[in-house]
Coordinates of C-alpha atoms in Angstrom, one line a residue:
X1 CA 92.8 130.8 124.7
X2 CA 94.1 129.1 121.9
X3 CA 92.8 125.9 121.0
X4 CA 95.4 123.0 121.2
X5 CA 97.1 121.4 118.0
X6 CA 95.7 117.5 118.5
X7 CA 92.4 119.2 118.6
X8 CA 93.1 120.9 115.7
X9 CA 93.9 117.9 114.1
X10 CA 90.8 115.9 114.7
X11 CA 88.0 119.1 114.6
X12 CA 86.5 119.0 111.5
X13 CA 87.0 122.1 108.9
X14 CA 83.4 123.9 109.3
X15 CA 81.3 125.6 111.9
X16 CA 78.3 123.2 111.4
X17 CA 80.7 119.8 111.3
X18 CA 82.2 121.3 114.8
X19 CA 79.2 122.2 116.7
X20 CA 77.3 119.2 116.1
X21 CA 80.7 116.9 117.0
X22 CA 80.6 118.9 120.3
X23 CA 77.1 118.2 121.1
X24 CA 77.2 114.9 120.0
X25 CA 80.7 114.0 122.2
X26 CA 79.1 116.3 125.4
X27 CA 76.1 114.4 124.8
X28 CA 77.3 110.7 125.2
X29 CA 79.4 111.9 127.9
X30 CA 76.9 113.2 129.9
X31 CA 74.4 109.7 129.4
X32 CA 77.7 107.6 129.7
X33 CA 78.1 109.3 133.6
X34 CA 74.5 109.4 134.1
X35 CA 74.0 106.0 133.2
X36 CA 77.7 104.9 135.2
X37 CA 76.1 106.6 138.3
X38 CA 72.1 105.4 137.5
X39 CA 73.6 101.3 137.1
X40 CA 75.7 101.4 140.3
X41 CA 72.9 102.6 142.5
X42 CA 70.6 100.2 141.1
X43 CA 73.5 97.5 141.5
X44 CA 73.9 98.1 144.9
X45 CA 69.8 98.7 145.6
X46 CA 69.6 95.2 144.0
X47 CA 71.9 93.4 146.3
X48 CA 70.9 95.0 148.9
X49 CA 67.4 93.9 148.6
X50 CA 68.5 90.4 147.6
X51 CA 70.9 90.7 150.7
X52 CA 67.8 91.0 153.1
X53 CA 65.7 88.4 151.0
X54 CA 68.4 85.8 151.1
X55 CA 68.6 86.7 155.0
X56 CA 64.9 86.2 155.6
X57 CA 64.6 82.8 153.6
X58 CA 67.5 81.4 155.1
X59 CA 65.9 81.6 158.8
X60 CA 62.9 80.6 157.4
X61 CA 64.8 77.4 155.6
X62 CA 67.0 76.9 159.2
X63 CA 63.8 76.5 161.0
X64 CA 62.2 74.0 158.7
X65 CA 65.8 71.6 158.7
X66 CA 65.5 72.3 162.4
X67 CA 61.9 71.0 162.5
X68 CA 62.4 68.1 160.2
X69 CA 65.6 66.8 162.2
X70 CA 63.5 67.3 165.3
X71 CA 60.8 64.8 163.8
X72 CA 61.0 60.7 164.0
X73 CA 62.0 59.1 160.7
X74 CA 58.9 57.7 159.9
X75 CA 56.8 61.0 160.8
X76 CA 58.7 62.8 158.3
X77 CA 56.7 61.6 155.4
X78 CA 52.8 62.2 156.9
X79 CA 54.4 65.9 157.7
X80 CA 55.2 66.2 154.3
X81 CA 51.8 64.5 152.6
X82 CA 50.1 67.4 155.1
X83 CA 51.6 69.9 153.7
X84 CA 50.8 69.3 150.4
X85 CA 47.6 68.6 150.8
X86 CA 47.0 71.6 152.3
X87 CA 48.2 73.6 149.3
X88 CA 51.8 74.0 150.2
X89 CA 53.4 76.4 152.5
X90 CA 56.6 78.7 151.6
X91 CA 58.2 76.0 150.9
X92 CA 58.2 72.7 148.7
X93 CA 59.4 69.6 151.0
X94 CA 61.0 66.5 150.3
X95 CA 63.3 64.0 151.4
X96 CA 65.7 61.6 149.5
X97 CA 68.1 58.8 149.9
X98 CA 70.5 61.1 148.3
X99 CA 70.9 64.8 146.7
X100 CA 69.2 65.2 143.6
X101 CA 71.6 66.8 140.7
X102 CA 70.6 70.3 139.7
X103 CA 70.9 72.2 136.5
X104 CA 71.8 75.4 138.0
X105 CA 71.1 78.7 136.2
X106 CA 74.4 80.0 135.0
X107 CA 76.7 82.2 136.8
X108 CA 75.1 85.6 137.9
X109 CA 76.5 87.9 140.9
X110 CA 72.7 87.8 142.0
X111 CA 72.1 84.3 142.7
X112 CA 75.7 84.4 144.1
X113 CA 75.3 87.0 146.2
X114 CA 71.9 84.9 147.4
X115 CA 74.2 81.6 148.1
X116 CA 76.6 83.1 150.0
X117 CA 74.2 84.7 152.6
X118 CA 72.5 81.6 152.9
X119 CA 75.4 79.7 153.8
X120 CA 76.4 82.3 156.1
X121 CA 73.2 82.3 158.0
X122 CA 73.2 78.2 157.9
X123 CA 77.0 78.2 159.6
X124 CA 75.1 80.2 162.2
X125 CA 71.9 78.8 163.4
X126 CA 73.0 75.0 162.1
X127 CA 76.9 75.0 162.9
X128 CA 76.7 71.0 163.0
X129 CA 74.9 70.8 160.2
X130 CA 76.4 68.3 157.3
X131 CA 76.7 69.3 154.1
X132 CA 74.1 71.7 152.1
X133 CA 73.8 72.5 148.5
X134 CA 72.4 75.4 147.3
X135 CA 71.3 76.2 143.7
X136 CA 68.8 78.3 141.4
X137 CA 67.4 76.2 138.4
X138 CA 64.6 77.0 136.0
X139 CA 61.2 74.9 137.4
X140 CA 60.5 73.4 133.6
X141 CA 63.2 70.7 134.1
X142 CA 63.8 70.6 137.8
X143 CA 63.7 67.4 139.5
X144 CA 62.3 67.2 143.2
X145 CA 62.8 63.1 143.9
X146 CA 65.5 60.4 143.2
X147 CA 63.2 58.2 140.8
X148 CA 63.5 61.7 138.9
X149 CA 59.8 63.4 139.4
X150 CA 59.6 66.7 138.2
X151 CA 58.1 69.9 139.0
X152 CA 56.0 69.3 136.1
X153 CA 54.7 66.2 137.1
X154 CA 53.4 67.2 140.6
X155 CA 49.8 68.0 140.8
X156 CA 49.1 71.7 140.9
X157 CA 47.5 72.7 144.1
X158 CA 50.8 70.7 145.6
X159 CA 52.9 74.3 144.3
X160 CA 50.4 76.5 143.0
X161 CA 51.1 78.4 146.4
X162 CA 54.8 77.9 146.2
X163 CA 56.6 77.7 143.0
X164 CA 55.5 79.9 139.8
X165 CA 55.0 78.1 136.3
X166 CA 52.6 80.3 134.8
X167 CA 52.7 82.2 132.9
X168 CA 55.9 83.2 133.2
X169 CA 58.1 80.8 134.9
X170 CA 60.6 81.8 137.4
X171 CA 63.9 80.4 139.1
X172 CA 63.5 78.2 142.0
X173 CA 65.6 78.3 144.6
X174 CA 66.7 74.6 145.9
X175 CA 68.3 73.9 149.1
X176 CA 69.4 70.0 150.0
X177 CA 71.1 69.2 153.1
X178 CA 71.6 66.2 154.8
X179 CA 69.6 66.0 158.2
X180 CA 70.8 62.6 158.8
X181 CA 72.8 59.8 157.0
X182 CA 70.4 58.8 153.7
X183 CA 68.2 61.6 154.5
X184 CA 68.1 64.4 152.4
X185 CA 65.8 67.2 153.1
X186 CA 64.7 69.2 149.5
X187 CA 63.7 72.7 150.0
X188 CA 62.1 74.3 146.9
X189 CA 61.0 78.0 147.2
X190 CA 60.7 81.4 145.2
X191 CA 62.4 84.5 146.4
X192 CA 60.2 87.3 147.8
X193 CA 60.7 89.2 144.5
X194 CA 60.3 86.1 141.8
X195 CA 61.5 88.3 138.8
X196 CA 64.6 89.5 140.8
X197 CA 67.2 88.6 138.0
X198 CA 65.5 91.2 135.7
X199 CA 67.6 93.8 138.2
X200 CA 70.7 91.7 137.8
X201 CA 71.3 94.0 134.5
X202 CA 71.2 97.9 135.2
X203 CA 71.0 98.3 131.6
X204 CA 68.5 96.3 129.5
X205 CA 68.3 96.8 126.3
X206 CA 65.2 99.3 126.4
X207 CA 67.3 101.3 128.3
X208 CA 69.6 101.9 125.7
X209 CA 67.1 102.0 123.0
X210 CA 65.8 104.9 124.9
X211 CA 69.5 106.4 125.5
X212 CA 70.0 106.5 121.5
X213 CA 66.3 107.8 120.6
X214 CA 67.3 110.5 123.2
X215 CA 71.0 111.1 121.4
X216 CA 68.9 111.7 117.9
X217 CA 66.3 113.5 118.8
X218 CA 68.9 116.1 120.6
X219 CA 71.6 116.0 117.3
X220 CA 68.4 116.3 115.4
X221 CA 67.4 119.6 117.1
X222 CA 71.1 120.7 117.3
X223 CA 71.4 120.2 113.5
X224 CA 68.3 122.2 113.1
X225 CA 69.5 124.8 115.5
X226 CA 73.2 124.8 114.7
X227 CA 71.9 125.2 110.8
X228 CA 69.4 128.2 111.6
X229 CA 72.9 130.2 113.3
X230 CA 75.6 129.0 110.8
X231 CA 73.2 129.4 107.6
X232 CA 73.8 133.7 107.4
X233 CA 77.8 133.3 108.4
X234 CA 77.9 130.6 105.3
X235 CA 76.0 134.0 103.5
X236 CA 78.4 135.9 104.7
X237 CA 81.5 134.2 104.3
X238 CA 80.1 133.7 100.4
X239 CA 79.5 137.3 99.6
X240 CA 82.8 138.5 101.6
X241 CA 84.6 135.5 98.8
X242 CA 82.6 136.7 95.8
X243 CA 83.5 140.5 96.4
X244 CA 87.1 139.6 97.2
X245 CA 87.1 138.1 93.4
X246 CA 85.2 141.6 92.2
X247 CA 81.9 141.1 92.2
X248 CA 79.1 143.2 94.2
X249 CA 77.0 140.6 96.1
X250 CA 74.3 142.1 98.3
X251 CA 73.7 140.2 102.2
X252 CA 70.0 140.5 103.2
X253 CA 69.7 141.8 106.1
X254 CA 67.2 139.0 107.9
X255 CA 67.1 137.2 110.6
X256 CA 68.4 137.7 114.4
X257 CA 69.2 141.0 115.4
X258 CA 73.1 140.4 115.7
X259 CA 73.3 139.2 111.7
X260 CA 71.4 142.5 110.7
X261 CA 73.8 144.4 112.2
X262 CA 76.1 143.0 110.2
X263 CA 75.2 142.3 107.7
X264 CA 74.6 146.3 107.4
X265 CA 78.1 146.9 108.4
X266 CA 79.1 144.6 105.7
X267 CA 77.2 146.5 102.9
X268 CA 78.8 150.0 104.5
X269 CA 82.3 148.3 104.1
X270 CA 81.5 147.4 100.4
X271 CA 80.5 150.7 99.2
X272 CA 83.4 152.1 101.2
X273 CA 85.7 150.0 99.5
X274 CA 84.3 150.6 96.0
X275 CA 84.8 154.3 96.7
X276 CA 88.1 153.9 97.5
X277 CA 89.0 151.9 94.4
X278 CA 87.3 154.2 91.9
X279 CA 88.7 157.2 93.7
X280 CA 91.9 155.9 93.8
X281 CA 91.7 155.3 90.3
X282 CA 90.3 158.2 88.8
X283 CA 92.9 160.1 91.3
X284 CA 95.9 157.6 89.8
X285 CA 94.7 158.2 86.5
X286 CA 94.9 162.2 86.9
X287 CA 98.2 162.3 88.1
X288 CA 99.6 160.0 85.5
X289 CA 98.0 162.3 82.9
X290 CA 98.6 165.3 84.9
X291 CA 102.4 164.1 85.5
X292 CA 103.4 164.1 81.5
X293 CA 102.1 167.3 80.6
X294 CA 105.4 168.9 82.9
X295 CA 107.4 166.1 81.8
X296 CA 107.0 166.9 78.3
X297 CA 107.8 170.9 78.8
X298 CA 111.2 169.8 80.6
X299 CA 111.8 167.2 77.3
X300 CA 111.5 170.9 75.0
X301 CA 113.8 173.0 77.8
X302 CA 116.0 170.0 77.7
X303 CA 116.4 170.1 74.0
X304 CA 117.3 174.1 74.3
X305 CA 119.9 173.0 76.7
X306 CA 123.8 174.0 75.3
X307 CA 125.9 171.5 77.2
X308 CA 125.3 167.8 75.5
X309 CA 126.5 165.7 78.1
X310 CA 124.0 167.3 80.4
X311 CA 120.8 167.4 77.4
X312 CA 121.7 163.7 77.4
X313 CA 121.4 162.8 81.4
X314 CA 118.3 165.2 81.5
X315 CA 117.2 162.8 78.6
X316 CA 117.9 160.0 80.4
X317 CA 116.4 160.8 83.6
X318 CA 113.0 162.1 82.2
X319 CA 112.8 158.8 79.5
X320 CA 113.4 156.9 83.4
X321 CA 110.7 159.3 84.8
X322 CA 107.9 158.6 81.9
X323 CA 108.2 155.4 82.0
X324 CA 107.3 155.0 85.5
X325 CA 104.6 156.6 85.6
X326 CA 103.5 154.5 82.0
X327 CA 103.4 151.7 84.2
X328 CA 101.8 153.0 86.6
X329 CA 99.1 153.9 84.3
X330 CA 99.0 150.4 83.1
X331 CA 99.2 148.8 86.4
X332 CA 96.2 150.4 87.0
X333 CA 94.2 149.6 84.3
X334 CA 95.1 146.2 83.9
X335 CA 94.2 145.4 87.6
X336 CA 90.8 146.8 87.8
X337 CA 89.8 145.3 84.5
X338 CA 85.7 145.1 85.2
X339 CA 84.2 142.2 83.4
X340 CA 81.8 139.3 84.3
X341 CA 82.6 136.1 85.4
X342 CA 82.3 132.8 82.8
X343 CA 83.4 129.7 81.8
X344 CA 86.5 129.4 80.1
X345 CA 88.2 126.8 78.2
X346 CA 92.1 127.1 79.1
X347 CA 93.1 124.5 75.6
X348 CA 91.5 127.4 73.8
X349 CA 92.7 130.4 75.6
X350 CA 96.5 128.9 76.0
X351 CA 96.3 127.6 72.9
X352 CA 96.1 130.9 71.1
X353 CA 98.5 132.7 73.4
X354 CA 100.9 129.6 72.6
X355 CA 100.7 129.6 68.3
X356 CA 101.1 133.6 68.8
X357 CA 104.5 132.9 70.8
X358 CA 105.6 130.4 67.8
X359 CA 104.9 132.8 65.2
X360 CA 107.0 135.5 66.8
X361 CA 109.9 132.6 66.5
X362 CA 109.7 131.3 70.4
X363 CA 110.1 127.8 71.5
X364 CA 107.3 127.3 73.6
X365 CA 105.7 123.6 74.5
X366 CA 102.0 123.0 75.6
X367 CA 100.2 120.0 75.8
X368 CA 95.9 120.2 75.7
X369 CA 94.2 119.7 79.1
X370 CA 90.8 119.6 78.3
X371 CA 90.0 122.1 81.4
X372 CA 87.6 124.4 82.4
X373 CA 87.5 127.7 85.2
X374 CA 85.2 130.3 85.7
X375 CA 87.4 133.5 85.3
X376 CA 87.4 137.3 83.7
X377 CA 88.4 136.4 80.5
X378 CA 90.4 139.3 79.8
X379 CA 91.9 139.8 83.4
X380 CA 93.0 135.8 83.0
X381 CA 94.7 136.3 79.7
X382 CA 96.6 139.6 80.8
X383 CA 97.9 137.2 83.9
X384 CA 99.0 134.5 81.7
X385 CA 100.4 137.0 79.0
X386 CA 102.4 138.4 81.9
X387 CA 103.6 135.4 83.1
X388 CA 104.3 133.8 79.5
X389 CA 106.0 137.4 78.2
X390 CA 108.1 137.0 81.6
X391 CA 109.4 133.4 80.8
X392 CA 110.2 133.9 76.8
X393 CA 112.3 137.0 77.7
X394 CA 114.1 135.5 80.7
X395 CA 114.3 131.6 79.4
X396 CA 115.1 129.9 75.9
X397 CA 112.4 127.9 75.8
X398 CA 109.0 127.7 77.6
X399 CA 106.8 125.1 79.0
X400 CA 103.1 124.9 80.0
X401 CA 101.5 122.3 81.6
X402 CA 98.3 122.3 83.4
X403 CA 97.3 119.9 86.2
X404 CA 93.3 119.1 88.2
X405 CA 93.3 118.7 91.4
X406 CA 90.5 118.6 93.7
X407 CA 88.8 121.6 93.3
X408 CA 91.1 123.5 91.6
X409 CA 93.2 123.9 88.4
X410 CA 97.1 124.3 88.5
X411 CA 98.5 125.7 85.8
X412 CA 102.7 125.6 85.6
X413 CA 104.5 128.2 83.2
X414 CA 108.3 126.9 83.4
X415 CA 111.2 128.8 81.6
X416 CA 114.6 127.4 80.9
X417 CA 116.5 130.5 82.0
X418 CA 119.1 130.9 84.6
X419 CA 117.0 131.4 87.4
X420 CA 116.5 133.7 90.6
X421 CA 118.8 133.7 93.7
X422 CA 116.7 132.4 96.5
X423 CA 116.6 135.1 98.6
X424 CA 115.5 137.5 95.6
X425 CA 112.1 135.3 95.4
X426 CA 110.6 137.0 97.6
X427 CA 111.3 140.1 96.2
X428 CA 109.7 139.9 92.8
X429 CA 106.4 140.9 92.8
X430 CA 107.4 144.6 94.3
X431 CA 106.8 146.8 91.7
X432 CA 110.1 148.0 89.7
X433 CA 112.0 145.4 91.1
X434 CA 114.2 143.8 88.4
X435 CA 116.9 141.7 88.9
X436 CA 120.4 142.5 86.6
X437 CA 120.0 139.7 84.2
X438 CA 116.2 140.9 83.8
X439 CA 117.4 144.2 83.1
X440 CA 119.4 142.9 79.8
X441 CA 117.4 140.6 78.9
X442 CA 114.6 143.5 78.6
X443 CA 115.2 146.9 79.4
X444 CA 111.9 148.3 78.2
X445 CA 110.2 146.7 81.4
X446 CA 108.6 148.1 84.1
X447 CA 108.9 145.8 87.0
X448 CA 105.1 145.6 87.1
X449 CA 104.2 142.3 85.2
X450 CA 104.6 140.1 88.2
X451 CA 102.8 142.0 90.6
X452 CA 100.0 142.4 88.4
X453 CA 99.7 139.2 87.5
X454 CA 99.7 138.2 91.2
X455 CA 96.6 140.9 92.2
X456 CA 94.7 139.1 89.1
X457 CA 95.1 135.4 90.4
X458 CA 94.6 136.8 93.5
X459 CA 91.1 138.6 92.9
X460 CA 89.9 134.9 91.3
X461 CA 90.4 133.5 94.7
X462 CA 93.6 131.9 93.7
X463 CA 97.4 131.7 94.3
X464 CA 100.9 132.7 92.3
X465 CA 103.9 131.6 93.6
X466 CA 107.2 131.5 92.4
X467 CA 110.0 129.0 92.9
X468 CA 113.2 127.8 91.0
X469 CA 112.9 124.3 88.8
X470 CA 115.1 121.8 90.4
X471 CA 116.4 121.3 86.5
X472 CA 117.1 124.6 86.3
X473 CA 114.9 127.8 85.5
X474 CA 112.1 129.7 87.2
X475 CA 108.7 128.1 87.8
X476 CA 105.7 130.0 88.1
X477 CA 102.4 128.0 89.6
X478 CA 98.8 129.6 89.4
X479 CA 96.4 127.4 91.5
X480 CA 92.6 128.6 90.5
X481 CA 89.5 127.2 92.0
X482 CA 87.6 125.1 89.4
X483 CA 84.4 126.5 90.1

């Protein structure tokens, strides 16, 4: 199955850059759902928990307004001094003249989800009960009396048993409802879980620390891993580029048991294809030479031949014949041309090729680059030549210009002839094609130079193409890699 355009688009180039993308996008994915599914049940264990706390303090809370209201006015207070002096019970008691103002801790679904039960249990057991407020505030600040007492400033063992200050404080949850007109009863207790608001977020912030060392340290062992696998196709891909451009690179044959293999088969292929070349050049070559010893003995029975009209046509016809198989010859050798690899500077190797063209009279216009490749000297220039021989015979005046790009060197060779049709483009690098103005403008061609020009770029790791100038003339771009 193909794989679609848009992901095309957004894959990046290499094996490596891909595999560790996948891991790293499956890998989020995955924690992003785990941890979706891993908050919601702790969400809803949370509430549910707080659900039944809030449910078991409100009774509790009911039955303490119900005992208070039950109580005489002026009892209310010894009840209360009792209580504290015996260390407190679940809950701190008080009563004011009015409802003391609360600093409430801000909103949270937890303490919301608290209120609301309470209230509902409260409209149950006290449905005539007046007005209650319900809040959570921090104990440092909390007032418990009108004249504006603190928790602070209570003695200890009067909420050492009930509220928690030490040493880590926690929220306090305050109930105040009115039992009677100008008597307000001030409940203060802690829920059955003090710390419950630590489970009001699923997902601290340790939680996520631990999420990303967990990301890194599986990237880090797929970059390691994907490495290891990718390392002997980047050997692979290297030596099947550097014997593409000629060369004979050798693949060890380490590692897993799959690469071995091929890299075997790869060596097999290599000297199968360098026997084929050199056979198929040592077998051109002997029937090129082969081919003009008969073609000579029908030149000599030709000249015996009575008839001149018909000496002339055989003439003809075997001059045609000789010269094919000339450029066959040539073709050959000036494709396989076996030379190493260096460093050349194209302002010195255009340069020359450009003051021989202006000696032999040719308006040719080149402008220094400053440019470097790593070519086959020779093979390079015979390209060039081709291409350069091509434009002076075909165009009045020539022009060279070479370009960087990223990478890679363009070099432009424009004539100012009359062009090529369009549709004959494609056909010009087929040997002994020649279009009719090629054939006067040189009729000692072959129809070879293009093609052979094209096999050289080609065997650098490069790129010929031909198109016509939009000023008129043919254009001929050779894209080399720069290094």
């Amino acid at each position: 199955m193909s794989t679609p355009h848009w992901l095309e688009r957004i894959l990046p180039s290499r094996l490596l850059s891909r595999l560790l993308w996948v891991m790293t996008i499956g890998v989020l994915t995955s924690q992003l759902i785990g941890n979706a599914i891993w908050a919601n049940y702790l969400q809803n264990k949370s509430e549910q928990e707080v659900s039944a706390a809030a449910d078991h303090i409100a009774r509790g809370a009911a039955s303490a307004v119900q005992f208070f209201q039950s109580l005489p006015p002026n009892y209310r207070p010894l009840v209360i001094q009792q209580l504290r002096e015996m260390g407190g019970t679940r809950f701190f008691v008080n009563v004011n003249d009015s409802p003391i103002e609360v600093k409430s801790i801000l909103s949270n679904p937890l303490p919301e989800k608290v209120v609301k039960v309470i209230r509902h249990v409260f409209e149950q057991e006290l449905p005539r009960l007046g007005d209650v407020k319900i809040n959570f505030a921090w104990p440092n600040e909390l007032a418990v009396a009108s004249d504006g007492m603190t928790v602070a400033q209570l003695p200890d063992h009067w909420v050492k048993n009930t509220l928690l200050m030490e040493p880590r404080p926690a929220p306090v949850l305050v109930i105040q409802t009115e039992i009677e007109p100008g008597h307000w009863l001030y409940l203060a207790t802690l829920m059955p879980d003090p710390y419950f608001l630590d489970n009001s977020n699923p997902m601290p912030p340790e939680r996520w620390l631990l999420q990303f060392a967990t990301l890194i340290t599986v990237l880090l062992l797929s970059w390691v891993v994907v490495r290891w696998i990718t390392r002997p196709l980047a050997a692979l891909s290297e030596a099947a580029e550097a014997f593409g451009k000629g060369e004979s690179p050798h693949l060890p044959a380490e590692g897993s048991e799959e690469f071995i293999r091929t890299a075997h088969a790869f060596g097999a292929m290599r000297e199968r294809i360098q026997r084929y070349l050199e056979d198929r050049e040592k077998l051109f070559t002997a029937i090129s030479h082969d081919l003009r010893t008969p073609i000579t003995r029908l030149k000599l029975r030709t000249e015996m031949l009575d008839d001149e009209d018909l000496r002339v046509e055989f003439h003809e016809d075997l001059d045609e014949l000789d010269m094919m198989v000339k450029g066959a010859l040539q073709s050959v050798k000036d494709s396989d041309i076996h030379e190493n690899r260096t460093r050349i500077r194209l302002d010195a190797m255009l340069g020359r090729m450009v003051k021989d063209a202006r000696m032999a009279g040719h308006e040719i216009a080149y402008s220094r680059c400053g440019l470097w490749v790593m070519a086959k000297p020779l093979a390079l220039k015979r390209a060039l030549s081709n291409l350069i021989d091509n434009a002076l015979f075909y165009g009045k005046k020539v022009e060279i210009s070479v370009l960087e790009g990223v990478g890679k060197v363009v070099i432009i060779v424009r004539d100012h002839g009359p062009g090529v049709p369009e549709e004959a483009l494609s056909t010009l690098f087929d040997p002994y094609v020649r279009l009719e103005h090629g054939r006067h403008s040189n009729s000692h061609g072959h129809g070879l130079g293009l093609g052979i020009a094209r096999n050289i770029i080609q065997a650098h790791g490069g790129v010929l193409d031909l198109s016509n100038h939009p000023d008129g003339g043919l254009q001929a771009m050779i894209t080399l890699p720069q290094d």
